Short mmCIF file of C-alpha atoms in Angstrom, two decimals:
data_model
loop_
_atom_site.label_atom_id
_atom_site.label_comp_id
_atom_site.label_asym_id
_atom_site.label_seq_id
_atom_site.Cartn_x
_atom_site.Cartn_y
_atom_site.Cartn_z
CA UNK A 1 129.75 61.94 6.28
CA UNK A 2 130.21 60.40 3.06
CA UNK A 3 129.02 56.53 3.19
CA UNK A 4 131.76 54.90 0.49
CA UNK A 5 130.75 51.13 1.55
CA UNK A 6 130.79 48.23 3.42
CA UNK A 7 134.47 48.09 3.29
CA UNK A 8 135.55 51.77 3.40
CA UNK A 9 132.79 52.92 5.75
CA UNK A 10 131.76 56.44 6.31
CA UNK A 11 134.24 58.87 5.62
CA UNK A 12 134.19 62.95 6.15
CA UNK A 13 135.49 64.87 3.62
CA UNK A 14 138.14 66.41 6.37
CA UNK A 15 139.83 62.86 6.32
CA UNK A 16 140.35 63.05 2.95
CA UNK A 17 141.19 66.55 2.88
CA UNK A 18 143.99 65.56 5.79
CA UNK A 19 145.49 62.79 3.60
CA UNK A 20 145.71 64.59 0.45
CA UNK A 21 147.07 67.64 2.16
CA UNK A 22 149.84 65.41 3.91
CA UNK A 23 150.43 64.13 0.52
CA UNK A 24 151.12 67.25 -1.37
CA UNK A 25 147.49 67.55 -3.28
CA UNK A 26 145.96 70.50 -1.49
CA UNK A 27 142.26 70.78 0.01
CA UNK A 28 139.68 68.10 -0.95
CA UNK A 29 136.76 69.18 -2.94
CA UNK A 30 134.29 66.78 -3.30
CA UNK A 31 134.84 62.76 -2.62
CA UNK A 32 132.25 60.15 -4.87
CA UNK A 33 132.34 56.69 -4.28
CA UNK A 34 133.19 54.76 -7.25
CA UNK A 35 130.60 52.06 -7.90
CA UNK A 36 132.44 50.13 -10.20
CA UNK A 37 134.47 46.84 -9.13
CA UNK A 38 133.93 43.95 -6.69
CA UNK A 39 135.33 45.31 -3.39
CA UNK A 40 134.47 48.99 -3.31
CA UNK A 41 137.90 49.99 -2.68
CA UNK A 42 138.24 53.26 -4.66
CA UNK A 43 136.86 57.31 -4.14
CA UNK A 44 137.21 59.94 -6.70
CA UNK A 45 138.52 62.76 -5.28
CA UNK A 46 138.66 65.98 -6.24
CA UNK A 47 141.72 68.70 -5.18
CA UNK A 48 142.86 71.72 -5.39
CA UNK A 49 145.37 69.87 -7.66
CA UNK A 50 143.34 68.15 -10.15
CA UNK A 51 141.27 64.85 -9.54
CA UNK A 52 142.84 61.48 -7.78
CA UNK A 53 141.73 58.50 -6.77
CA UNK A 54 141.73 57.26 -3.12
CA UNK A 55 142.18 53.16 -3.05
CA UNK A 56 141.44 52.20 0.39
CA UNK A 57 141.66 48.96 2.70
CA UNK A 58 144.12 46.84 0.62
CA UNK A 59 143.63 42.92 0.43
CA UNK A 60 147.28 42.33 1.94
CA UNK A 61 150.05 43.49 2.67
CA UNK A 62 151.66 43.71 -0.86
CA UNK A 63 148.58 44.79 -2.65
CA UNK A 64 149.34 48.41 -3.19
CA UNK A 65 153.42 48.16 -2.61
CA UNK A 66 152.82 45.66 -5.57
CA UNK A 67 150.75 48.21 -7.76
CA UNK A 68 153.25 51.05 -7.73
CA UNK A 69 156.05 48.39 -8.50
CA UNK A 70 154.03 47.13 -11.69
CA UNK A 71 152.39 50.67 -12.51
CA UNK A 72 156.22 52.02 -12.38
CA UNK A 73 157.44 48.98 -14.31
CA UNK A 74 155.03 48.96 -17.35
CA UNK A 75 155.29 52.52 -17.70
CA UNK A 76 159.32 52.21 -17.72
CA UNK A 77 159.67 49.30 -19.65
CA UNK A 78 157.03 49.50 -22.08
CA UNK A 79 156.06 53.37 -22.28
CA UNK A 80 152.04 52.70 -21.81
CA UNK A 81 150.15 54.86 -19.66
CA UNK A 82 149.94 54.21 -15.72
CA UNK A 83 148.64 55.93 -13.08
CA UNK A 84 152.08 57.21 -11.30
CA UNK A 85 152.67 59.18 -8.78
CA UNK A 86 151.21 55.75 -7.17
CA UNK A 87 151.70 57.38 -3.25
CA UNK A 88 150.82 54.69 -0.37
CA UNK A 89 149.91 55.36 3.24
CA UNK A 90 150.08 52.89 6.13
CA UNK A 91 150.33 55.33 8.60
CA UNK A 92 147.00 54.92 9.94
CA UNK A 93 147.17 58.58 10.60
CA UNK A 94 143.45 59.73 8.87
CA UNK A 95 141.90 56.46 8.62
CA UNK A 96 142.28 52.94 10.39
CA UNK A 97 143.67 51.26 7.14
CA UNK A 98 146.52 51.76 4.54
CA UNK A 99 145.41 53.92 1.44
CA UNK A 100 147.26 54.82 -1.47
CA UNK A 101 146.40 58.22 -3.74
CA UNK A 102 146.94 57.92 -7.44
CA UNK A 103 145.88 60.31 -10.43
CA UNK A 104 142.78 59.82 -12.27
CA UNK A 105 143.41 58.41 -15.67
CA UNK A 106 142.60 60.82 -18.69
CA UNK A 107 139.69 59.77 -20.90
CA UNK A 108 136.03 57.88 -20.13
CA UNK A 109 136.67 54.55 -17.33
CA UNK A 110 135.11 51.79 -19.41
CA UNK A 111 133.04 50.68 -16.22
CA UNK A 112 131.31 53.07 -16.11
CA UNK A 113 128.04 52.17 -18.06
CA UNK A 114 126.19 55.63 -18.30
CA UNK A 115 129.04 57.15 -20.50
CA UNK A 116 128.67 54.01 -22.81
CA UNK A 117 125.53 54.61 -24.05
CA UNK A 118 126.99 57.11 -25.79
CA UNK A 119 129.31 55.05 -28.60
CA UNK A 120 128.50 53.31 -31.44
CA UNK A 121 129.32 49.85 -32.76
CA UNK A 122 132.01 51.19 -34.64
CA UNK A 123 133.22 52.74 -31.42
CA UNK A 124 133.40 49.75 -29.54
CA UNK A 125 134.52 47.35 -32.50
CA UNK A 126 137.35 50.10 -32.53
CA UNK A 127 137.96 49.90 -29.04
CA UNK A 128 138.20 46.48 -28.93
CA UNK A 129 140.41 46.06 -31.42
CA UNK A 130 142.56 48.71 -29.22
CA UNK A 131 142.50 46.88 -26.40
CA UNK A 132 144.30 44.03 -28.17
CA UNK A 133 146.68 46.31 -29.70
CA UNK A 134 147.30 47.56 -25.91
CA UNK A 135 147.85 43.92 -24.71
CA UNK A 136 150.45 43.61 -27.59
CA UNK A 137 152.36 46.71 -26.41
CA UNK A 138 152.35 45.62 -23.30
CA UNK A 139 153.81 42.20 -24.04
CA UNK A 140 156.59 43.86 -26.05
CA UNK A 141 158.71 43.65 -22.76
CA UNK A 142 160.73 40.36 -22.76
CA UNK A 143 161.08 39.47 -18.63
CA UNK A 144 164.32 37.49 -18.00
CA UNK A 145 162.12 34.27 -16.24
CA UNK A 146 158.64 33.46 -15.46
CA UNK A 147 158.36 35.15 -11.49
CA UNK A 148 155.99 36.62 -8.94
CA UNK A 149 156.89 39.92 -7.15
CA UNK A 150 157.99 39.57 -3.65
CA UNK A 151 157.03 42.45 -1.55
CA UNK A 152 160.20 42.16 0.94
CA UNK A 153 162.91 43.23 -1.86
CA UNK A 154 160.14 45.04 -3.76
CA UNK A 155 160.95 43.18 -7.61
CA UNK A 156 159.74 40.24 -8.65
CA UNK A 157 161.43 37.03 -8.45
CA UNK A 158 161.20 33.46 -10.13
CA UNK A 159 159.00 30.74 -9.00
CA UNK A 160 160.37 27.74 -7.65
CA UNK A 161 159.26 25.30 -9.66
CA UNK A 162 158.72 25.35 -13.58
CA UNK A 163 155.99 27.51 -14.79
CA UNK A 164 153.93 24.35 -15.88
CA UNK A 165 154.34 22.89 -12.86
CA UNK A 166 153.47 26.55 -11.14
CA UNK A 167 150.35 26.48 -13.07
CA UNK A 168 149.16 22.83 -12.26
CA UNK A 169 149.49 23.94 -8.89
CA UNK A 170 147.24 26.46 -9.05
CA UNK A 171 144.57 24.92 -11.05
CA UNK A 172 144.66 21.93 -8.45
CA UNK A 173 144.17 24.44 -5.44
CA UNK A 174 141.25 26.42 -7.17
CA UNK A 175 139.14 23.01 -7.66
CA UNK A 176 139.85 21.90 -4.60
CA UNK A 177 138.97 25.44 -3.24
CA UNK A 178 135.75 25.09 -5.44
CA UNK A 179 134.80 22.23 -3.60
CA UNK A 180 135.22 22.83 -0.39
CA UNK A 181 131.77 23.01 1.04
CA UNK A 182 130.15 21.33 -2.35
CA UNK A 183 131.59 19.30 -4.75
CA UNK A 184 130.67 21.42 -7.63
CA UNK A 185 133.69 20.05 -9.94
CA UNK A 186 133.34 16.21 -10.53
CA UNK A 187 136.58 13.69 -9.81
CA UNK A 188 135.70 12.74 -13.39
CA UNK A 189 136.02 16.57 -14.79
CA UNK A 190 139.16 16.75 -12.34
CA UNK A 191 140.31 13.84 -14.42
CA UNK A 192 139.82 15.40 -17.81
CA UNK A 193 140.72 18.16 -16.79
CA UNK A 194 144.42 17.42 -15.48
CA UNK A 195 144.57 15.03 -18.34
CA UNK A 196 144.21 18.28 -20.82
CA UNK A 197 146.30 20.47 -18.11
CA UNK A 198 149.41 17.90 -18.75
CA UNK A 199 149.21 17.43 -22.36
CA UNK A 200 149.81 21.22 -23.48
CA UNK A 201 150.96 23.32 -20.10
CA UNK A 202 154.28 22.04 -21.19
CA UNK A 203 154.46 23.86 -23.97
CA UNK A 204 154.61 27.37 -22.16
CA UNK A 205 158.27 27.29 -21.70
CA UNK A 206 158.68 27.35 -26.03
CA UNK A 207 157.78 31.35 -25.61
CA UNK A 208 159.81 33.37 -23.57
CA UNK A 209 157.76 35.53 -20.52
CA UNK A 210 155.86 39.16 -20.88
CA UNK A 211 154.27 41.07 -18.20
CA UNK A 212 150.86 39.54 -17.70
CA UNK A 213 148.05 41.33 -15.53
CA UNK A 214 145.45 38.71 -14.86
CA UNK A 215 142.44 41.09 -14.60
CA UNK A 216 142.99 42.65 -17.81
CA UNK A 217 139.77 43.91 -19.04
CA UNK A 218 137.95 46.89 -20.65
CA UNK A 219 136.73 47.76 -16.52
CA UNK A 220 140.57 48.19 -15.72
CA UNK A 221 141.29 50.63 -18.26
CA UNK A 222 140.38 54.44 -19.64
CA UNK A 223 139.95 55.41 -23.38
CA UNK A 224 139.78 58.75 -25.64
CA UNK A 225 139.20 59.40 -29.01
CA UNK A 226 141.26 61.18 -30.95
CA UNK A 227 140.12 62.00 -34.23
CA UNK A 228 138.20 58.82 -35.29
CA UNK A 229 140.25 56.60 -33.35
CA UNK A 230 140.39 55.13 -29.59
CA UNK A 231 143.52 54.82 -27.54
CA UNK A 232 144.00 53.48 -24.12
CA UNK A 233 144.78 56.20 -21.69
CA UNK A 234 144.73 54.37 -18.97
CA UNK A 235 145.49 50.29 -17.49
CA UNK A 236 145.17 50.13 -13.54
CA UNK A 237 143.95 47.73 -10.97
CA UNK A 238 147.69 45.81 -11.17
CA UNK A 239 147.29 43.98 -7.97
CA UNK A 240 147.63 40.58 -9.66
CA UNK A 241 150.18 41.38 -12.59
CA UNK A 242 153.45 39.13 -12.69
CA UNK A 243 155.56 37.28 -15.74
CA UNK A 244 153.54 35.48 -17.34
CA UNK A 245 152.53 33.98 -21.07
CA UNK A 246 151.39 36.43 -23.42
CA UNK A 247 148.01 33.87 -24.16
CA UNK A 248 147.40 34.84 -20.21
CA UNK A 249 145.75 37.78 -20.53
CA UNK A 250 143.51 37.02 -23.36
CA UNK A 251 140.96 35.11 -21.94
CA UNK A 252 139.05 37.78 -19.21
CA UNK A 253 138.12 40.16 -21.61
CA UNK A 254 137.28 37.50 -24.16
CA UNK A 255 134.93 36.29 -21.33
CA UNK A 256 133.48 39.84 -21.11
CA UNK A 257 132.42 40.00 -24.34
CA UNK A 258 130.94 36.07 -24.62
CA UNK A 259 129.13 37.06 -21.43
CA UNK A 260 127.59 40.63 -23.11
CA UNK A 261 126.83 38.20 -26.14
CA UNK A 262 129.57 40.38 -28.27
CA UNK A 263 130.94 37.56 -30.02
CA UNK A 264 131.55 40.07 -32.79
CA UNK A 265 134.50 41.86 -30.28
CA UNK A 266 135.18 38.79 -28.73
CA UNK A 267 136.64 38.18 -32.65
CA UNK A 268 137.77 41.63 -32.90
CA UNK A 269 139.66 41.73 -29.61
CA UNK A 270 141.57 38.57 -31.10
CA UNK A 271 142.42 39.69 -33.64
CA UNK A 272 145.70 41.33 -33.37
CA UNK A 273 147.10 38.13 -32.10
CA UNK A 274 146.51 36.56 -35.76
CA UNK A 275 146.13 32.97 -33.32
CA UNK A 276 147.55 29.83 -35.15
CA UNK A 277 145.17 26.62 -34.96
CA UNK A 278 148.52 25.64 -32.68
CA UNK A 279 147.72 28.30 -30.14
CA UNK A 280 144.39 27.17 -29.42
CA UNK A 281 144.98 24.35 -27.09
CA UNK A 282 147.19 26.71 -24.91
CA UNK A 283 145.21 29.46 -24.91
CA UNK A 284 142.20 26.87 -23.99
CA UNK A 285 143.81 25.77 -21.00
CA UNK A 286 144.53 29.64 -20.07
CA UNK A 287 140.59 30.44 -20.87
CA UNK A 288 139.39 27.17 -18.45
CA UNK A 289 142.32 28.32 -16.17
CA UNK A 290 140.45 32.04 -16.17
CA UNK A 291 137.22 30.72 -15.40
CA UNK A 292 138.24 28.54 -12.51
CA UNK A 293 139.24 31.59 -10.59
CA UNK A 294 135.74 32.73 -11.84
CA UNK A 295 133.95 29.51 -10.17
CA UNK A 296 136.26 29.48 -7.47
CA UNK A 297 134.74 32.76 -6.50
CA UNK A 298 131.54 32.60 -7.26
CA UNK A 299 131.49 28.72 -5.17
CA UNK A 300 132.21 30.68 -2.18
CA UNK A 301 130.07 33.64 -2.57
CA UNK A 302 127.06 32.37 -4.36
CA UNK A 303 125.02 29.33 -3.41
CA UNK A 304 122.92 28.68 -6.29
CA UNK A 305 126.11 28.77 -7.84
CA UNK A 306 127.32 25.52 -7.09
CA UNK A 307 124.31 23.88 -8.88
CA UNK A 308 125.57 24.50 -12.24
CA UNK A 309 127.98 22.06 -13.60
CA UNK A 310 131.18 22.97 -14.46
CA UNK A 311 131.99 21.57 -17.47
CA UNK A 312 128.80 22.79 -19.62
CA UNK A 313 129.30 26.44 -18.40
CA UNK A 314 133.01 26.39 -18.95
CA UNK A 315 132.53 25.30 -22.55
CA UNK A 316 130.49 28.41 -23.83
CA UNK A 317 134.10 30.45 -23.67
CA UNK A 318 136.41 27.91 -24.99
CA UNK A 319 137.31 28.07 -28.74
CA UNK A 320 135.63 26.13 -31.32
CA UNK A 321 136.46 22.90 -32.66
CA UNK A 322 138.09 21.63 -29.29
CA UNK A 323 135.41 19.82 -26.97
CA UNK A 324 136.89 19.44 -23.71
CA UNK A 325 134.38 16.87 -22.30
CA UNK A 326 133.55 14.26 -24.70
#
């Protein structure tokens, strides 16, 4: 038996060898655990057919139905690499949740900190600088409306309401989510924070939408270097992608870097996007919009956490010359 975690639980390597025979693949190999990632949802597996990766347990319903639509989509649309055949199974059949089989992406997973130690600053200045190129490609798609995809006609469809008003929602139910057991976000950082919210969330209707994935991050994607270059290989983990604003998707790796104390690829992740001083007050709001989900999290899964006030750790990632708390 092969323990894979908490939320996949021990697993023989028959099962797999069952599920990737049904599924065209041939005999499983071996089956490793992959460490990286919150919810331990993912096995490497390796076939008679070349090595896949087994994403077990979804989150709901339209997790991996979802995926394949967006992994199918970006590689269609945009021509950047996805991992496709994405092939789901609900049947229950092998193990008593749905699982879908995808291939493993070509290059080194950027989670994975052993094969890191490897690079050099100019490799990771490099690959920084790629991952913003990436984004760009990515955002070269122009969607027809601002829309989240609906698993019952498989697409995605508009939201109701404008996407300012879409994204006031969301900011209102993540502090009120944040303080459900603990008020850990002040009525008077509520206040300034709405009061910012309102004065420049208007202005996202000015650009028109892209494809925007949320959890877009070095973790989520595989690289290779060809020549003395990097190029992304791979983008997955797609389970929150939708049309979005292109200043979306900026802020989590940003994060990563401020975090690792990289402020030099923090810079050099930006820097494709040659920002205007006009785009900082959006992308601000997206940034303290990023880390809400963050603090929502962390609120509900970390006590200590809720000691920390909101407003002094939140201001570390925003951009200079813009104090949100005065």
């Amino acid at each position: 038996m092969i323990d894979c975690g908490p939320r996949l639980g021990k697993l023989s390597l028959h099962q797999f060898s069952r599920a990737t025979c049904k599924h065209g693949l041939g005999t499983c190999l071996s089956a490793t655990p992959i460490q990286a990632g919150l919810f331990k949802q993912n096995v490497l597996l390796e076939t008679q057919h070349g090595e896949w990766i087994f994403r077990g347990c979804s989150h709901y319903s339209w997790q991996f139905p979802k995926e394949r639509f967006f992994a199918n989509f970006i590689a269609e649309q945009t021509n950047l690499p996805t991992p496709r055949p994405y092939l789901i199974d609900t049947s229950l059949e092998h193990f008593h949740y749905d699982f879908a089989l995808m291939p493993k992406m070509p290059g080194i997973q950027l989670s994975d900190q052993s094969l890191l130690e490897s690079l050099s600053d100019d490799d990771f200045k490099k690959i920084a600088y790629e991952l913003g190129q990436t984004l760009r490609k990515l955002q070269t798609f122009q969607a027809p409306f601002y829309g989240e995809y609906d698993e019952f006609t498989n697409t995605v469809v508009p939201y109701k309401e404008s996407y300012d008003q879409q994204l006031l929602q969301k900011v209102r139910a993540l502090i009120e989510a944040s303080n459900v057991t603990h008020q850990t976000i002040s009525n008077d950082e509520e206040r300034k924070l709405m009061t910012i919210f309102q004065a420049h969330l208007k202005h996202v209707t000015s650009s028109f939408p892209v494809i925007t994935l949320q959890d877009y991050k070095a973790d989520n994607t595989c690289v290779m270097k060809v020549n003395s270059d990097w190029q992304v290989t791979g983008i997955f983990d797609l389970m929150e992608a939708r049309f979005g604003h292109h200043l979306e998707d900026l802020p989590r790796q940003h994060a990563t870097y401020i975090d690792a104390q990289q402020l030099d690829l923090a810079d050099e992740f930006l820097l494709v996007y040659d920002l205007a001083e006009s785009d900082l007050p959006l992308l601000n709001c997206f940034i303290i919009i990023d880390r809400l989900i963050v603090w929502e999290y962390m609120c509900r899964n970390i006590d200590a956490w809720k000691e920390k006030p909101f407003s002094k750790w939140v201001q570390k990632y925003c951009l200079t010359n813009l104090s949100l708390f005065k």
